[in-house]
CSV table of C-alpha atoms and ligand atoms in Angstrom, one decimal:
chain,number,residue,atom,x,y,z
A,1,THR,CA,68.2,-41.3,48.9
A,2,ASN,CA,66.7,-38.7,51.0
A,3,THR,CA,65.3,-37.0,47.9
A,4,LEU,CA,64.1,-40.3,46.7
A,5,THR,CA,62.2,-41.0,49.9
A,6,ALA,CA,60.7,-37.6,49.8
A,7,MET,CA,59.6,-38.1,46.2
A,8,VAL,CA,58.1,-41.5,46.9
A,9,GLU,CA,56.2,-39.9,49.8
A,10,LEU,CA,55.0,-37.1,47.6
A,11,VAL,CA,53.7,-39.6,45.1
A,12,PHE,CA,51.8,-41.4,47.8
A,13,ILE,CA,50.3,-38.2,49.1
A,14,VAL,CA,49.1,-37.2,45.7
A,15,VAL,CA,47.6,-40.7,45.0
A,16,ILE,CA,45.8,-40.6,48.4
A,17,MET,CA,44.6,-37.0,47.9
A,18,ASN,CA,43.2,-37.9,44.5
A,19,ALA,CA,41.4,-41.0,45.9
A,20,ASP,CA,40.0,-38.9,48.6
A,21,LEU,CA,39.0,-36.2,46.1
A,22,SER,CA,37.2,-38.7,44.0
A,23,VAL,CA,35.4,-40.2,47.0
A,24,ARG,CA,34.3,-36.7,48.0
A,25,ARG,CA,33.2,-35.9,44.4
A,26,MET,CA,31.2,-39.1,44.3
A,27,MET,CA,29.6,-38.4,47.7
A,28,ASP,CA,28.7,-34.9,46.6
A,29,VAL,CA,27.0,-36.3,43.4
A,30,GLU,CA,25.1,-38.8,45.5
A,31,MET,CA,24.1,-36.2,48.1
A,32,ARG,CA,22.8,-34.0,45.3
A,33,LYS,CA,20.7,-36.8,44.1
A,34,ALA,CA,19.4,-37.5,47.6
A,35,VAL,CA,18.4,-33.9,48.0
A,36,ALA,CA,16.6,-34.0,44.6
A,37,ASN,CA,14.9,-37.3,45.4
A,38,GLY,CA,14.0,-36.6,49.0
A,39,ASP,CA,16.0,-39.6,50.2
A,40,PHE,CA,16.7,-38.1,53.7
A,41,GLN,CA,14.7,-39.1,56.7
A,42,LEU,CA,14.5,-37.8,60.3
A,43,HIS,CA,14.8,-39.9,63.3
A,44,TYR,CA,13.8,-38.6,66.8
A,45,GLN,CA,15.7,-39.3,70.0
A,46,PRO,CA,13.5,-39.0,73.1
A,47,GLN,CA,14.5,-36.5,75.8
A,48,ILE,CA,13.6,-37.5,79.3
A,49,ASN,CA,13.0,-35.5,82.5
A,50,GLU,CA,13.8,-36.4,86.1
A,51,ALA,CA,10.4,-38.0,86.4
A,52,GLY,CA,11.1,-40.3,83.5
A,53,LYS,CA,8.7,-38.5,81.2
A,54,VAL,CA,9.4,-37.8,77.5
A,55,VAL,CA,9.5,-34.1,77.2
A,56,GLY,CA,10.8,-33.7,73.7
A,57,ALA,CA,13.0,-35.1,71.0
A,58,GLU,CA,16.1,-34.3,69.0
A,59,ALA,CA,15.7,-34.6,65.2
A,60,LEU,CA,18.6,-36.4,63.6
A,61,ILE,CA,19.1,-36.7,59.9
A,62,ARG,CA,19.3,-40.2,58.4
A,63,TRP,CA,20.5,-41.1,54.9
A,64,ARG,CA,20.0,-44.6,53.6
A,65,HIS,CA,21.8,-45.0,50.2
A,66,ALA,CA,20.8,-47.8,47.9
A,67,LYS,CA,24.4,-49.0,47.6
A,68,MET,CA,26.3,-47.5,50.5
A,69,GLY,CA,23.6,-48.3,53.1
A,70,ASN,CA,23.2,-46.0,56.0
A,71,VAL,CA,25.6,-43.1,55.8
A,72,PRO,CA,26.2,-41.5,59.2
A,73,PRO,CA,25.7,-37.7,59.4
A,74,ALA,CA,29.2,-37.4,60.8
A,75,GLU,CA,30.4,-38.5,57.3
A,76,PHE,CA,28.2,-36.4,55.0
A,77,ILE,CA,27.3,-33.3,57.1
A,78,PRO,CA,30.8,-31.9,57.1
A,79,LEU,CA,31.1,-32.4,53.3
A,80,ALA,CA,27.7,-30.8,52.8
A,81,GLU,CA,29.0,-27.8,54.8
A,82,GLU,CA,32.0,-27.4,52.5
A,83,THR,CA,30.0,-27.7,49.3
A,84,GLY,CA,27.1,-25.6,50.4
A,85,LEU,CA,24.6,-28.4,50.1
A,86,ILE,CA,23.9,-28.0,53.8
A,87,ILE,CA,21.7,-25.1,53.0
A,88,PRO,CA,19.0,-27.1,51.1
A,89,ILE,CA,19.5,-30.1,53.5
A,90,GLY,CA,19.3,-27.9,56.6
A,91,ASN,CA,16.1,-26.2,55.3
A,92,TRP,CA,14.6,-29.6,54.6
A,93,VAL,CA,15.5,-30.8,58.1
A,94,LEU,CA,13.9,-27.7,59.6
A,95,ARG,CA,10.7,-28.0,57.5
A,96,ALA,CA,10.3,-31.7,58.3
A,97,ALA,CA,11.0,-31.2,62.0
A,98,CYS,CA,8.5,-28.3,62.2
A,99,ALA,CA,5.9,-30.3,60.3
A,100,GLN,CA,6.3,-33.1,62.8
A,101,LEU,CA,6.2,-30.6,65.7
A,102,ALA,CA,2.9,-29.2,64.4
A,103,GLN,CA,1.5,-32.7,64.1
A,104,TRP,CA,2.5,-33.5,67.7
A,105,GLU,CA,0.7,-30.4,68.9
A,106,ALA,CA,-2.5,-31.8,67.4
A,107,GLN,CA,-2.1,-35.1,69.4
A,108,PRO,CA,-3.2,-35.0,73.1
A,109,GLU,CA,-0.4,-37.4,74.1
A,110,ALA,CA,2.3,-35.4,72.2
A,111,GLN,CA,1.1,-31.8,72.7
A,112,HIS,CA,3.7,-31.0,75.3
A,113,LEU,CA,6.8,-32.2,73.3
A,114,THR,CA,9.6,-29.9,72.2
A,115,MET,CA,11.7,-30.4,69.1
A,116,ALA,CA,15.4,-29.8,68.9
A,117,VAL,CA,17.0,-29.3,65.5
A,118,ASN,CA,20.8,-29.1,64.8
A,119,VAL,CA,21.9,-26.0,63.0
A,120,SER,CA,25.3,-26.0,61.3
A,121,ALA,CA,27.7,-23.1,61.3
A,122,SER,CA,27.4,-22.3,57.6
A,123,GLN,CA,23.6,-22.4,57.8
A,124,PHE,CA,23.7,-20.0,60.7
A,125,ARG,CA,26.1,-17.7,58.7
A,126,GLN,CA,23.7,-17.3,55.8
A,127,PRO,CA,22.6,-13.6,55.7
A,128,ASP,CA,18.9,-14.7,55.4
A,129,PHE,CA,19.1,-17.3,58.2
A,130,VAL,CA,16.7,-15.4,60.5
A,131,GLN,CA,14.3,-14.7,57.8
A,132,SER,CA,14.3,-18.2,56.4
A,133,VAL,CA,13.9,-19.9,59.8
A,134,SER,CA,11.0,-17.7,60.9
A,135,GLU,CA,9.3,-18.3,57.5
A,136,ILE,CA,9.6,-22.0,57.8
A,137,VAL,CA,8.3,-22.0,61.4
A,138,ARG,CA,5.5,-19.7,60.5
A,139,LEU,CA,4.4,-21.8,57.5
A,140,SER,CA,4.5,-25.0,59.6
A,141,GLY,CA,2.1,-23.7,62.1
A,142,ALA,CA,4.2,-25.1,65.0
A,143,THR,CA,4.6,-23.0,68.2
A,144,PRO,CA,8.0,-21.4,68.0
A,145,SER,CA,8.6,-21.8,71.8
A,146,LYS,CA,8.5,-25.5,71.3
A,147,LEU,CA,11.4,-25.4,68.9
A,148,LYS,CA,15.0,-25.6,70.1
A,149,LEU,CA,17.8,-24.8,67.8
A,150,GLU,CA,21.1,-26.5,68.7
A,151,LEU,CA,24.3,-24.7,67.8
A,152,THR,CA,27.9,-25.4,68.8
A,153,GLU,CA,30.6,-23.2,70.5
A,154,SER,CA,32.4,-22.9,67.2
A,155,MET,CA,29.8,-20.3,66.2
A,156,PHE,CA,30.7,-18.1,69.2
A,157,VAL,CA,34.2,-17.4,68.0
A,158,ASP,CA,33.9,-14.7,65.5
A,159,ASN,CA,31.3,-12.0,64.7
A,160,ILE,CA,30.0,-12.0,68.3
A,161,ASP,CA,27.7,-9.0,67.7
A,162,ALA,CA,26.2,-10.5,64.5
A,163,THR,CA,25.8,-13.9,66.3
A,164,VAL,CA,24.0,-12.3,69.2
A,165,ALA,CA,21.8,-10.3,66.9
A,166,LYS,CA,20.7,-13.3,65.0
A,167,MET,CA,20.1,-15.4,68.1
A,168,SER,CA,18.1,-12.5,69.7
A,169,ALA,CA,15.9,-12.1,66.6
A,170,LEU,CA,14.8,-15.7,66.7
A,171,LYS,CA,14.6,-15.7,70.5
A,172,ALA,CA,12.2,-12.8,70.1
A,173,ILE,CA,9.7,-15.0,68.2
A,174,GLY,CA,10.0,-17.6,71.0
A,175,ILE,CA,12.7,-20.0,69.6
A,176,ILE,CA,15.0,-21.5,72.3
A,177,TRP,CA,18.7,-21.7,71.7
A,178,SER,CA,20.6,-24.8,73.0
A,179,LEU,CA,24.3,-25.0,73.1
A,180,ASP,CA,25.2,-28.5,71.8
A,181,ASP,CA,28.3,-30.5,72.8
A,182,PHE,CA,29.0,-28.2,75.6
A,183,GLY,CA,32.5,-28.5,77.0
A,184,THR,CA,34.2,-29.7,73.8
A,185,GLY,CA,34.7,-26.3,72.3
A,186,TYR,CA,37.0,-23.5,73.2
A,187,SER,CA,34.5,-20.8,74.4
A,188,SER,CA,34.9,-19.7,78.0
A,189,LEU,CA,32.2,-20.0,80.6
A,190,SER,CA,31.4,-16.3,80.1
A,191,ALA,CA,30.0,-17.3,76.7
A,192,LEU,CA,27.0,-18.7,78.7
A,193,ASN,CA,26.3,-15.2,79.7
A,194,SER,CA,27.0,-13.4,76.5
A,195,PHE,CA,24.6,-15.3,74.2
A,196,PRO,CA,20.8,-15.5,74.6
A,197,LEU,CA,20.8,-19.2,75.4
A,198,GLY,CA,18.0,-21.2,77.0
A,199,GLN,CA,19.7,-24.5,77.4
A,200,ILE,CA,23.1,-26.2,77.4
A,201,LYS,CA,23.7,-29.7,76.4
A,202,ILE,CA,26.5,-31.5,78.2
A,203,ASP,CA,28.6,-33.4,75.7
A,204,LYS,CA,28.7,-37.1,75.9
A,205,THR,CA,32.5,-37.2,76.5
A,206,PHE,CA,31.8,-35.5,79.9
A,207,VAL,CA,28.9,-37.8,80.6
A,208,HIS,CA,31.1,-40.8,79.9
A,209,GLY,CA,34.1,-39.5,81.7
A,210,MET,CA,32.3,-38.4,84.8
A,211,LEU,CA,32.5,-41.6,86.8
A,212,THR,CA,36.1,-42.5,86.1
A,213,ASN,CA,37.7,-39.0,86.0
A,214,VAL,CA,37.5,-36.8,89.1
A,215,PRO,CA,38.4,-33.5,87.4
A,216,ASN,CA,35.8,-34.3,84.8
A,217,MET,CA,33.2,-34.8,87.5
A,218,VAL,CA,34.1,-31.6,89.2
A,219,VAL,CA,33.9,-29.6,86.0
A,220,THR,CA,30.6,-31.1,85.1
A,221,GLU,CA,29.1,-30.3,88.5
A,222,ALA,CA,30.4,-26.8,88.3
A,223,ILE,CA,28.9,-26.3,84.8
A,224,ILE,CA,25.5,-27.6,86.0
A,225,GLU,CA,25.6,-25.3,89.0
A,226,LEU,CA,26.6,-22.3,87.0
A,227,ALA,CA,23.9,-23.0,84.4
A,228,GLY,CA,21.3,-23.2,87.2
A,229,LYS,CA,22.4,-19.7,88.4
A,230,LEU,CA,22.1,-18.3,84.9
A,231,ASN,CA,18.6,-19.9,84.5
A,232,LEU,CA,19.7,-22.2,81.8
A,233,GLN,CA,18.2,-25.5,81.4
A,234,VAL,CA,20.7,-28.4,81.4
A,235,ILE,CA,20.4,-31.6,79.4
A,236,ALA,CA,23.0,-34.4,79.2
A,237,GLU,CA,23.6,-36.3,76.0
A,238,GLY,CA,24.9,-39.8,75.6
A,239,VAL,CA,23.5,-41.1,78.8
A,240,GLU,CA,24.1,-44.9,78.6
A,241,THR,CA,24.2,-46.3,82.1
A,242,VAL,CA,22.2,-46.0,85.3
A,243,GLU,CA,25.4,-44.9,87.1
A,244,GLN,CA,25.8,-42.0,84.7
A,245,LEU,CA,22.1,-41.1,85.2
A,246,ASN,CA,22.5,-41.1,89.0
A,247,SER,CA,25.6,-39.0,89.1
A,248,LEU,CA,24.0,-36.5,86.7
A,249,ARG,CA,20.9,-36.3,88.8
A,250,GLU,CA,23.0,-35.8,91.9
A,251,ALA,CA,24.9,-33.0,90.2
A,252,GLY,CA,21.5,-31.3,89.4
A,253,CYS,CA,21.1,-32.2,85.8
A,254,LEU,CA,17.4,-33.1,85.3
A,255,ASN,CA,17.1,-33.8,81.6
A,256,TYR,CA,18.6,-36.6,79.7
A,257,GLN,CA,19.1,-38.1,76.3
A,258,GLY,CA,20.9,-41.3,75.5
A,259,TYR,CA,20.8,-45.0,74.7
A,260,LEU,CA,19.8,-45.8,78.3
A,261,PHE,CA,16.4,-44.5,77.4
A,262,SER,CA,16.3,-44.9,73.7
A,263,PRO,CA,18.3,-44.6,70.5
A,264,PRO,CA,17.0,-42.2,67.8
A,265,LEU,CA,13.8,-43.7,66.4
A,266,ASP,CA,11.8,-43.4,63.2
A,267,ILE,CA,8.5,-41.7,63.7
A,268,ASP,CA,6.5,-44.9,64.2
A,269,ALA,CA,8.8,-46.3,66.8
A,270,PHE,CA,8.9,-42.9,68.5
A,271,SER,CA,5.1,-42.9,68.7
A,272,LYS,CA,5.2,-46.3,70.3
A,273,PHE,CA,7.8,-45.2,72.7
A,274,LEU,CA,5.6,-42.3,73.7
A,275,SER,CA,2.5,-44.2,74.2
A,276,PRO,CA,3.3,-47.9,74.6
A,277,GLU,CA,0.4,-50.2,74.0
A,278,PRO,CA,-0.8,-51.6,77.3
A,279,PRO,CA,0.4,-55.2,77.8
A,280,ARG,CA,-1.9,-57.5,76.0
A,281,ILE,CA,-3.7,-59.8,78.4
A,282,GLU,CA,-4.2,-63.2,76.7
A,283,PRO,CA,-7.8,-64.2,77.0
A,284,VAL,CA,-8.1,-67.3,78.9
A,285,SER,CA,-9.7,-70.0,76.8
A,286,ARG,CA,-12.8,-71.7,77.9
A,287,HIS,CA,-11.0,-75.0,77.6
A,288,GLN,CA,-8.4,-73.9,80.2
A,289,LEU,CA,-11.1,-72.9,82.6
A,290,GLU,CA,-12.9,-76.2,82.4
A,291,LEU,CA,-12.5,-78.3,85.4
A,292,PRO,CA,-11.5,-81.9,84.8
B,1,C2E,P1,24.7,-34.3,68.0
B,1,C2E,O1,23.8,-33.3,67.6
B,1,C2E,O2,25.6,-34.1,69.2
B,1,C2E,O3,23.8,-35.6,68.2
B,1,C2E,C1,24.0,-36.6,69.2
B,1,C2E,C2,24.6,-37.9,68.5
B,1,C2E,O4,24.9,-38.8,69.5
B,1,C2E,C3,23.7,-38.6,67.5
B,1,C2E,O5,24.5,-39.2,66.5
B,1,C2E,C4,23.1,-39.7,68.4
B,1,C2E,O6,22.6,-40.7,67.6
B,1,C2E,C5,24.2,-40.0,69.2
B,1,C2E,N1,23.8,-40.6,70.5
B,1,C2E,C6,22.6,-40.5,71.1
B,1,C2E,N2,22.6,-41.2,72.3
B,1,C2E,C7,23.8,-41.7,72.4
B,1,C2E,C8,24.4,-42.5,73.5
B,1,C2E,O7,23.8,-42.8,74.5
B,1,C2E,N3,25.7,-42.9,73.3
B,1,C2E,C9,26.4,-42.5,72.2
B,1,C2E,N4,27.7,-42.9,72.1
B,1,C2E,N5,25.9,-41.7,71.2
B,1,C2E,C10,24.6,-41.4,71.3
B,1,C2E,P2,24.2,-39.0,65.0
B,1,C2E,O8,22.7,-39.1,64.7
B,1,C2E,O9,25.1,-40.0,64.2
B,1,C2E,O10,24.6,-37.5,64.6
B,1,C2E,C11,25.9,-37.1,64.7
B,1,C2E,C12,26.1,-35.6,64.6
B,1,C2E,O11,25.7,-35.2,63.3
B,1,C2E,C13,25.1,-34.8,65.5
B,1,C2E,O12,25.7,-34.7,66.8
B,1,C2E,C14,25.1,-33.5,64.8
B,1,C2E,O13,26.2,-32.7,65.0
B,1,C2E,C15,25.1,-33.9,63.3
B,1,C2E,N6,23.8,-34.0,62.8
B,1,C2E,C16,22.8,-35.0,62.9
B,1,C2E,N7,21.7,-34.6,62.3
B,1,C2E,C17,21.9,-33.3,61.8
B,1,C2E,C18,21.1,-32.4,61.1
B,1,C2E,O14,19.9,-32.6,60.8
B,1,C2E,N8,21.7,-31.2,60.8
B,1,C2E,C19,22.9,-30.9,61.1
B,1,C2E,N9,23.4,-29.7,60.8
B,1,C2E,N10,23.7,-31.8,61.8
B,1,C2E,C20,23.2,-33.0,62.1
B,2,MG,MG1,22.6,-32.1,68.6
B,3,MG,MG1,25.3,-33.1,70.9
B,4,MG,MG1,27.7,-34.5,70.1
C-alpha cells in the first residue's frame, strides 16, 4: 500500500505540475501580447520627506488584462524574469519613467522630483545593461541624478566585482542606487560599504514589526544610524500608520513611502496629489444675502 500511496501522490504531483505549467504558458502568451500592444502602465507612489513635502515617486508597473483584470507585479514579474520577457518590459518601464521624469522637470511644481525605478536581477545581469540604461536616460533628456535605480540584496551575492563595476559606471553619470527591501535579504551590513549606494529602503516588514517587536525596533534603529554614518539616505516603505511614522522619525529616518500618505497613483491622480486644487469656495448667492 505504501507503493500505492506513493504512486497516487506522484500522479497528483504530475497533474498539478501540468496545470501550473499551462497557467504559466498562458500567462507568458498574454504577457507577450501585452508587450506587443503596450498594455502596461506605470503608477507612481509619492515619496515624502520629514516636512511632509513630496520629494519623488517610485514607478510601479501595472497590467490590466481584459479578462484577468489587474494582474499584480508579484505574479508576472517573476515569470517574466524566467522567460526573459523582463528585458523588453524593463526597458519599457525605464523609458516610460524617464519620459515622465523629463516632463516633471519642465513643470515648476514638479521640477524637484526624483524618480525611482525597480531593476530586476536578470535585467542587471545583461552584458549591455550599463549601455542600455545610459542610452535610455540620455535619449529621454531627464537629468540622471534625479533617477534612482532600486535593486535588491540578491544582486550582491555573486560577481561582486562585476556588480560594483556596473553600479559605478552608472553612478558616474549621476544615477543614484537604492537598495530596496533592505533587511529581508542575506547580505551583511558590510554590503552597505562595499557597493556604491546612495540610498537604502527599509523593507515594510521592518516598518510593520517595529512597534510590536523590540529586536526589530533595535535593528531598524541601528540600520538607520549606520546609514547616516555612511552618508546613505534612508527611506522607509510601507508606512501605514502615524505611530510607524513617529517611531521612524524618532529613529532618524526622514523619508517615507506608504499608504499613510498615498497608494501608487496613475499620473493624473499623482499630479492632483502634488498640487491639490485649492478648496472651492461656493459663491454666496444673492438670494442668501438678501435680508428678509
Ligand atoms: P517594491 O519595489 O518593494 O514596491 C513596493 C510595493 O509595496 C508595491 O507593490 C507597493 O504598491 C506596495 N506598497 C506601497 N505602500 C504600501 C503600504 O503602505 N503597505 C503595503 N502593505 N504595501 C505598500 P506592487 O506595486 O504590487 O509591487 C510589488 C513588487 O513588484 C515591487 O516591490 C517590485 O519588487 C516589483 N515591481 C513593481 N514594478 C516593477 C517594475 O517596473 N519592474 C520590476 N523589475 N519590478 C517591479
Ligand atoms: Mg521598489
Ligand atoms: Mg521595496
Ligand atoms: Mg518590497
